[in-house]
Amino acid sequence: MKKTTYHIAVTGLNNTDNPGPGIPVIRGLRESKDFDVRIIGLAYENLEPGIYMPDMVDKTYQIPYPSSGMDTLLKRIEYIHAKEKLDVIIPNFDAELYTFIQAKERLQRIGIQTFLPTMDQLEERHKANLSQYGEKYGIKVPFSKVITHRRDIEQLKDSFEYPLLVKGKFYDAYLAYSDEQVNSFFNRISAKWGMPVIIQEFIRGTEVNVIALGDGLGNTVGAVPMRKQYITDKGKAWGGITIQNDEMLKLTRDLIRKTKWQGGMELELIKTNKNEYFLIEINPRIPAWVYLAVASGQNIPEAMVKLALGLNPEPFSNYEVGKMFIRYSYDLIGDISQFGNLSVSGEM
């Protein structure tokens, strides 16, 4: 029996030392047992490695940054849709979620589905609101404070002990041991991501993560916990292993039940020497290590597409413990004509 082919657009093709989730998401979709896919890559830059992976991406279109405005982005999406007849778009960057969430109904009117958190869900889990979030849902979180000016740094000693974490509102986190380092990281982060900058208590322990998928009704469709085995200087997992941890799974399912979370998410947790778990961050989308979940038996990208299309996938009941991933560098060989075509026409 011939399988249905869905045309799925995916962002986050920057598979570098700070990898986007795009390529791992695509790998999961291509391994679906229930449908086939035509993958449309949506790239912001013309050197995103995923563009040059023909076994992953069937066609690539350059799109404007969300900062260009929703109308500009959606006009480009409408042009792509006219040529490709898209069924689903999977955005994979925090910074683009606001635009795609706001555009949900407009996209649906032309036949494109998404499966993303609501705007309220996105806002309340923001790093700047983490203290209130922890209190509301009964989760331990590190003490944090929002700063918007360099003069605020001098007052940090009244509330924090060094070292402490300096975080951007979307990405980046640095461990600072002095006022001077906080000042340096503040300048770097605010120039890149804008205000506010978040100062967070540093909790000593082991960093563990959970990837999960909520159906928007309070049910957990999938959840896989992982311990980072190797972390880059950017704080990204370069190696990890699935673990059996009932407490992490219970915390995740309880949170999805209470919030009725819709879409993919990643919980970043610290397990202390006293076996306490502190939630340090919620990433409101599929993380870049998603293929580990696929390989361990939970194809979360496939399930997300089914949810977007109203196909109601069965929740995953288990996963393989002890499955490892290790990232590596690989030289892609292309031709300058490919780069030129994308630069001139915006598609390849």
JSON list of C-alpha atoms in Angstrom, two decimals, residues 39 41 125 130 139 189 226 278 298 315 322 332 344:
[
{"chain": "A", "resi": 39, "resn": "ILE", "atom": "CA", "xyz": [11.42, 18.19, 2.75]},
{"chain": "A", "resi": 41, "resn": "GLY", "atom": "CA", "xyz": [14.40, 23.62, 3.82]},
{"chain": "A", "resi": 125, "resn": "ARG", "atom": "CA", "xyz": [8.03, 29.73, 30.58]},
{"chain": "A", "resi": 130, "resn": "LEU", "atom": "CA", "xyz": [11.18, 31.23, 35.62]},
{"chain": "A", "resi": 139, "resn": "ILE", "atom": "CA", "xyz": [8.94, 22.99, 40.54]},
{"chain": "A", "resi": 189, "resn": "ILE", "atom": "CA", "xyz": [24.58, 38.99, 25.18]},
{"chain": "A", "resi": 226, "resn": "MET", "atom": "CA", "xyz": [19.17, 12.10, 28.65]},
{"chain": "A", "resi": 278, "resn": "PHE", "atom": "CA", "xyz": [16.13, 22.13, 39.65]},
{"chain": "A", "resi": 298, "resn": "GLN", "atom": "CA", "xyz": [10.33, 7.56, 20.11]},
{"chain": "A", "resi": 315, "resn": "PRO", "atom": "CA", "xyz": [1.59, 7.91, 22.97]},
{"chain": "A", "resi": 322, "resn": "GLY", "atom": "CA", "xyz": [21.66, 3.33, 27.29]},
{"chain": "A", "resi": 332, "resn": "LEU", "atom": "CA", "xyz": [30.34, 18.79, 2.80]},
{"chain": "A", "resi": 344, "resn": "VAL", "atom": "CA", "xyz": [20.67, 35.37, -6.50]}
]
